[in-house]
Amino acid sequence: MQEQNETNLSRAPVWRAFRAAAPQTLPVFAGYLVLGLGYGIYVQSLGLPVWLPPLMGTVVYGGSLEFVLASLLLGSFAPVSAFLMALMIQARHLFYGLTMLQRYRGYEGVAKGWFMFFITLLDQIYWVANAAMGAALGSVLPFSTEGVDFVMTAMFVVIFLNQWEKEEQHASAIIGIAAPLVCLRIFGSGSFLIPSMVCILAALLLFRRPIEAKESEAAK
């Protein structure tokens, strides 16, 4: 009896962490329902196997990279270019991760490690499950799925507009628009992505202090 009570007590922090984490992931579930289904259907529209979306969703970190990777699988073998592209696309998660640390605070009575674990686990399950459903759905759809790959572009457009409305000054947004346009002109549509990411990163580092100073003035 005592051993059973001890086992129940040891499980209590884990259960509390799960109950605290699950409601926080509902907005992610809503977003992944659309994006995951769109991703699975998009991969099917390329003629790739139905098992590929859930597999890539499991082993590849980052939905945007998975969209790019699906198209790369149909092209010529270019490991260096694929590595650089993945590095530049995924580097943004370093900044996302740092900003998320503040959001994990304030959950008194909840085991922080378990809380973060369940947030991550549930989000991963949402993405893989919806990608699998999208692939299964895409394999039986009787109509053309052309244009479904625009779902990721639309998501980033919405994020960009949301950030634009929040910021008093728009220097970083202007850099994010200008650099790709210049690189598109110089390198062409097939090779401008990596140079664009490099230019954006370099410009933000170069003008970091002036941008931060303007943000501080706007906040006063």
mmCIF file of C-alpha atoms in Angstrom:
data_model
loop_
_atom_site.group_PDB
_atom_site.id
_atom_site.type_symbol
_atom_site.label_atom_id
_atom_site.label_comp_id
_atom_site.label_asym_id
_atom_site.label_seq_id
_atom_site.Cartn_x
_atom_site.Cartn_y
_atom_site.Cartn_z
ATOM 1 C CA MET A 1 0.000 0.000 0.000
ATOM 2 C CA GLN A 2 2.809 2.352 0.917
ATOM 3 C CA GLU A 3 4.649 1.549 -2.308
ATOM 4 C CA GLN A 4 1.494 2.299 -4.325
ATOM 5 C CA ASN A 5 1.088 5.663 -2.562
ATOM 6 C CA GLU A 6 4.707 6.521 -3.279
ATOM 7 C CA THR A 7 4.213 5.612 -6.943
ATOM 8 C CA ASN A 8 1.116 7.802 -7.156
ATOM 9 C CA LEU A 9 2.991 10.699 -5.553
ATOM 10 C CA SER A 10 5.860 10.315 -8.011
ATOM 11 C CA ARG A 11 3.419 10.424 -10.924
ATOM 12 C CA ALA A 12 1.516 13.444 -9.621
ATOM 13 C CA PRO A 13 4.037 16.098 -10.831
ATOM 14 C CA VAL A 14 4.093 14.477 -14.276
ATOM 15 C CA TRP A 15 0.290 14.484 -14.521
ATOM 16 C CA ARG A 16 0.068 18.085 -13.314
ATOM 17 C CA ALA A 17 2.651 19.109 -15.890
ATOM 18 C CA PHE A 18 0.682 17.350 -18.639
ATOM 19 C CA ARG A 19 -2.576 19.006 -17.603
ATOM 20 C CA ALA A 20 -0.866 22.414 -17.556
ATOM 21 C CA ALA A 21 0.833 21.859 -20.916
ATOM 22 C CA ALA A 22 -2.058 20.402 -22.939
ATOM 23 C CA PRO A 23 -4.256 23.559 -23.050
ATOM 24 C CA GLN A 24 -1.250 25.667 -24.035
ATOM 25 C CA THR A 25 -0.751 23.568 -27.179
ATOM 26 C CA LEU A 26 -4.284 23.999 -28.564
ATOM 27 C CA PRO A 27 -3.367 27.051 -30.720
ATOM 28 C CA VAL A 28 -0.483 25.043 -32.156
ATOM 29 C CA PHE A 29 -2.856 22.175 -32.883
ATOM 30 C CA ALA A 30 -5.169 24.531 -34.775
ATOM 31 C CA GLY A 31 -2.278 25.853 -36.860
ATOM 32 C CA TYR A 32 -0.793 22.426 -37.537
ATOM 33 C CA LEU A 33 -4.187 21.090 -38.558
ATOM 34 C CA VAL A 34 -4.048 23.377 -41.588
ATOM 35 C CA LEU A 35 -0.308 23.368 -42.219
ATOM 36 C CA GLY A 36 0.197 19.655 -41.568
ATOM 37 C CA LEU A 37 -2.663 18.655 -43.843
ATOM 38 C CA GLY A 38 -1.397 21.071 -46.490
ATOM 39 C CA TYR A 39 2.111 19.645 -46.215
ATOM 40 C CA GLY A 40 0.945 16.058 -46.570
ATOM 41 C CA ILE A 41 -1.211 16.908 -49.579
ATOM 42 C CA TYR A 42 1.634 18.917 -51.130
ATOM 43 C CA VAL A 43 4.069 15.993 -50.861
ATOM 44 C CA GLN A 44 1.497 13.730 -52.484
ATOM 45 C CA SER A 45 1.011 16.247 -55.293
ATOM 46 C CA LEU A 46 4.724 15.877 -56.082
ATOM 47 C CA GLY A 47 4.290 12.129 -56.546
ATOM 48 C CA LEU A 48 6.316 11.161 -53.458
ATOM 49 C CA PRO A 49 5.374 8.138 -51.280
ATOM 50 C CA VAL A 50 2.527 8.417 -48.778
ATOM 51 C CA TRP A 51 4.818 7.419 -45.894
ATOM 52 C CA LEU A 52 7.289 10.228 -46.534
ATOM 53 C CA PRO A 53 5.450 13.159 -44.816
ATOM 54 C CA PRO A 54 5.107 11.453 -41.401
ATOM 55 C CA LEU A 55 8.683 10.181 -41.653
ATOM 56 C CA MET A 56 10.085 13.631 -42.438
ATOM 57 C CA GLY A 57 7.822 15.134 -39.785
ATOM 58 C CA THR A 58 9.433 12.801 -37.259
ATOM 59 C CA VAL A 59 13.097 13.153 -38.168
ATOM 60 C CA VAL A 60 13.286 16.687 -39.663
ATOM 61 C CA TYR A 61 12.981 19.676 -37.348
ATOM 62 C CA GLY A 62 11.025 22.547 -38.889
ATOM 63 C CA GLY A 63 7.980 22.490 -41.136
ATOM 64 C CA SER A 64 9.316 25.107 -43.530
ATOM 65 C CA LEU A 65 12.415 22.997 -44.170
ATOM 66 C CA GLU A 66 10.205 19.979 -44.838
ATOM 67 C CA PHE A 67 8.372 21.899 -47.578
ATOM 68 C CA VAL A 68 11.719 22.803 -49.159
ATOM 69 C CA LEU A 69 13.113 19.306 -48.680
ATOM 70 C CA ALA A 70 10.189 17.757 -50.536
ATOM 71 C CA SER A 71 11.062 19.758 -53.640
ATOM 72 C CA LEU A 72 14.801 19.102 -53.199
ATOM 73 C CA LEU A 73 14.176 15.357 -53.325
ATOM 74 C CA LEU A 74 12.966 15.784 -56.908
ATOM 75 C CA GLY A 75 16.023 17.764 -58.021
ATOM 76 C CA SER A 76 19.621 16.877 -58.695
ATOM 77 C CA PHE A 77 21.831 15.692 -55.822
ATOM 78 C CA ALA A 78 23.487 18.781 -54.295
ATOM 79 C CA PRO A 79 24.419 18.048 -50.658
ATOM 80 C CA VAL A 80 26.365 21.257 -50.012
ATOM 81 C CA SER A 81 23.585 23.471 -51.292
ATOM 82 C CA ALA A 82 20.984 21.476 -49.338
ATOM 83 C CA PHE A 83 23.057 21.738 -46.148
ATOM 84 C CA LEU A 84 23.528 25.493 -46.466
ATOM 85 C CA MET A 85 19.873 26.024 -47.230
ATOM 86 C CA ALA A 86 18.832 23.934 -44.220
ATOM 87 C CA LEU A 87 21.282 25.811 -42.003
ATOM 88 C CA MET A 88 20.010 29.224 -43.022
ATOM 89 C CA ILE A 89 16.331 28.267 -42.829
ATOM 90 C CA GLN A 90 16.666 26.607 -39.442
ATOM 91 C CA ALA A 91 18.912 29.239 -37.854
ATOM 92 C CA ARG A 92 15.787 31.246 -37.017
ATOM 93 C CA HIS A 93 14.853 28.632 -34.417
ATOM 94 C CA LEU A 94 17.755 29.789 -32.250
ATOM 95 C CA PHE A 95 15.985 33.113 -31.813
ATOM 96 C CA TYR A 96 12.569 31.483 -31.455
ATOM 97 C CA GLY A 97 13.922 29.275 -28.678
ATOM 98 C CA LEU A 98 15.385 32.183 -26.736
ATOM 99 C CA THR A 99 12.113 34.109 -26.832
ATOM 100 C CA MET A 100 10.162 31.068 -25.664
ATOM 101 C CA LEU A 101 12.131 30.828 -22.394
ATOM 102 C CA GLN A 102 10.121 33.713 -20.965
ATOM 103 C CA ARG A 103 6.846 31.974 -21.799
ATOM 104 C CA TYR A 104 7.742 28.940 -19.687
ATOM 105 C CA ARG A 105 7.919 31.011 -16.516
ATOM 106 C CA GLY A 106 5.138 31.483 -14.013
ATOM 107 C CA TYR A 107 3.895 27.900 -13.717
ATOM 108 C CA GLU A 108 4.242 27.435 -9.972
ATOM 109 C CA GLY A 109 3.646 23.925 -8.727
ATOM 110 C CA VAL A 110 4.457 22.422 -12.120
ATOM 111 C CA ALA A 111 7.654 20.527 -12.893
ATOM 112 C CA LYS A 112 9.320 22.747 -15.496
ATOM 113 C CA GLY A 113 11.158 19.917 -17.224
ATOM 114 C CA TRP A 114 8.028 17.800 -17.633
ATOM 115 C CA PHE A 115 6.025 20.842 -18.699
ATOM 116 C CA MET A 116 8.441 21.646 -21.536
ATOM 117 C CA PHE A 117 8.628 17.954 -22.438
ATOM 118 C CA PHE A 118 4.868 17.655 -22.876
ATOM 119 C CA ILE A 119 4.665 20.934 -24.819
ATOM 120 C CA THR A 120 7.271 19.581 -27.232
ATOM 121 C CA LEU A 121 5.797 16.078 -27.376
ATOM 122 C CA LEU A 122 2.235 17.219 -28.070
ATOM 123 C CA ASP A 123 3.352 19.702 -30.726
ATOM 124 C CA GLN A 124 5.374 16.967 -32.425
ATOM 125 C CA ILE A 125 2.428 14.560 -32.338
ATOM 126 C CA TYR A 126 0.131 17.199 -33.832
ATOM 127 C CA TRP A 127 2.474 17.839 -36.734
ATOM 128 C CA VAL A 128 3.288 14.214 -37.573
ATOM 129 C CA ALA A 129 -0.352 13.099 -37.260
ATOM 130 C CA ASN A 130 -1.678 15.887 -39.460
ATOM 131 C CA ALA A 131 1.080 15.375 -42.033
ATOM 132 C CA ALA A 132 0.160 11.669 -42.169
ATOM 133 C CA MET A 133 -3.541 12.501 -42.563
ATOM 134 C CA GLY A 134 -2.732 15.028 -45.281
ATOM 135 C CA ALA A 135 -0.675 12.454 -47.175
ATOM 136 C CA ALA A 136 -3.444 9.875 -46.899
ATOM 137 C CA LEU A 137 -6.013 12.441 -47.992
ATOM 138 C CA GLY A 138 -3.860 13.651 -50.872
ATOM 139 C CA SER A 139 -3.525 10.115 -52.201
ATOM 140 C CA VAL A 140 -7.295 9.795 -52.720
ATOM 141 C CA LEU A 141 -8.346 13.343 -53.635
ATOM 142 C CA PRO A 142 -10.175 13.327 -56.972
ATOM 143 C CA PHE A 143 -9.209 16.909 -57.857
ATOM 144 C CA SER A 144 -6.005 18.832 -58.539
ATOM 145 C CA THR A 145 -4.009 20.000 -55.517
ATOM 146 C CA GLU A 146 -1.987 22.538 -57.472
ATOM 147 C CA GLY A 147 -1.197 25.589 -55.345
ATOM 148 C CA VAL A 148 -1.466 23.870 -51.961
ATOM 149 C CA ASP A 149 2.237 24.552 -51.358
ATOM 150 C CA PHE A 150 1.293 28.229 -50.981
ATOM 151 C CA VAL A 151 0.028 27.470 -47.453
ATOM 152 C CA MET A 152 3.518 27.979 -45.997
ATOM 153 C CA THR A 153 3.994 31.231 -47.923
ATOM 154 C CA ALA A 154 0.635 32.470 -46.671
ATOM 155 C CA MET A 155 1.604 31.656 -43.084
ATOM 156 C CA PHE A 156 4.812 33.687 -43.293
ATOM 157 C CA VAL A 157 2.969 36.577 -44.929
ATOM 158 C CA VAL A 158 0.546 36.649 -41.994
ATOM 159 C CA ILE A 159 3.428 36.533 -39.505
ATOM 160 C CA PHE A 160 5.167 39.353 -41.359
ATOM 161 C CA LEU A 161 2.043 41.543 -41.349
ATOM 162 C CA ASN A 162 1.488 40.847 -37.658
ATOM 163 C CA GLN A 163 5.053 41.914 -36.826
ATOM 164 C CA TRP A 164 4.713 44.979 -39.038
ATOM 165 C CA GLU A 165 1.667 46.129 -37.084
ATOM 166 C CA LYS A 166 3.383 45.579 -33.739
ATOM 167 C CA GLU A 167 6.593 47.483 -34.548
ATOM 168 C CA GLU A 168 6.822 51.260 -34.415
ATOM 169 C CA GLN A 169 9.791 51.262 -36.763
ATOM 170 C CA HIS A 170 10.111 48.839 -39.646
ATOM 171 C CA ALA A 171 13.855 48.678 -40.333
ATOM 172 C CA SER A 172 14.154 44.911 -39.870
ATOM 173 C CA ALA A 173 11.090 44.272 -42.041
ATOM 174 C CA ILE A 174 12.442 46.517 -44.807
ATOM 175 C CA ILE A 175 15.767 44.652 -44.683
ATOM 176 C CA GLY A 176 13.859 41.380 -44.924
ATOM 177 C CA ILE A 177 12.136 42.575 -48.104
ATOM 178 C CA ALA A 178 14.992 44.477 -49.760
ATOM 179 C CA ALA A 179 17.712 41.833 -49.397
ATOM 180 C CA PRO A 180 15.789 39.042 -51.207
ATOM 181 C CA LEU A 181 14.748 41.418 -53.994
ATOM 182 C CA VAL A 182 18.357 42.461 -54.602
ATOM 183 C CA CYS A 183 19.600 38.864 -54.435
ATOM 184 C CA LEU A 184 16.820 37.726 -56.753
ATOM 185 C CA ARG A 185 17.992 40.294 -59.283
ATOM 186 C CA ILE A 186 21.639 39.269 -58.953
ATOM 187 C CA PHE A 187 21.497 35.482 -58.522
ATOM 188 C CA GLY A 188 18.216 34.555 -60.202
ATOM 189 C CA SER A 189 15.199 32.670 -58.910
ATOM 190 C CA GLY A 190 17.049 29.351 -58.587
ATOM 191 C CA SER A 191 19.890 30.510 -56.347
ATOM 192 C CA PHE A 192 18.829 33.613 -54.429
ATOM 193 C CA LEU A 193 17.566 32.024 -51.178
ATOM 194 C CA ILE A 194 20.890 31.320 -49.440
ATOM 195 C CA PRO A 195 22.488 34.688 -50.412
ATOM 196 C CA SER A 196 19.306 36.411 -49.209
ATOM 197 C CA MET A 197 19.490 34.768 -45.779
ATOM 198 C CA VAL A 198 23.175 35.639 -45.486
ATOM 199 C CA CYS A 199 22.534 39.266 -46.444
ATOM 200 C CA ILE A 200 19.627 39.586 -44.022
ATOM 201 C CA LEU A 201 21.688 38.154 -41.169
ATOM 202 C CA ALA A 202 24.668 40.394 -41.976
ATOM 203 C CA ALA A 203 22.488 43.512 -42.253
ATOM 204 C CA LEU A 204 20.702 42.823 -38.964
ATOM 205 C CA LEU A 205 24.028 42.309 -37.186
ATOM 206 C CA LEU A 206 25.488 45.442 -38.776
ATOM 207 C CA PHE A 207 22.540 47.669 -37.922
ATOM 208 C CA ARG A 208 21.576 45.977 -34.664
ATOM 209 C CA ARG A 209 22.438 48.901 -32.406
ATOM 210 C CA PRO A 210 20.653 51.592 -34.458
ATOM 211 C CA ILE A 211 17.586 49.348 -34.720
ATOM 212 C CA GLU A 212 17.573 48.670 -30.975
ATOM 213 C CA ALA A 213 18.023 52.387 -30.269
ATOM 214 C CA LYS A 214 15.007 53.283 -32.432
ATOM 215 C CA GLU A 215 12.946 50.568 -30.766
ATOM 216 C CA SER A 216 13.849 51.964 -27.345
ATOM 217 C CA GLU A 217 12.858 55.487 -28.399
ATOM 218 C CA ALA A 218 9.558 54.234 -29.808
ATOM 219 C CA ALA A 219 8.797 52.363 -26.594
ATOM 220 C CA LYS A 220 9.149 55.508 -24.444
#
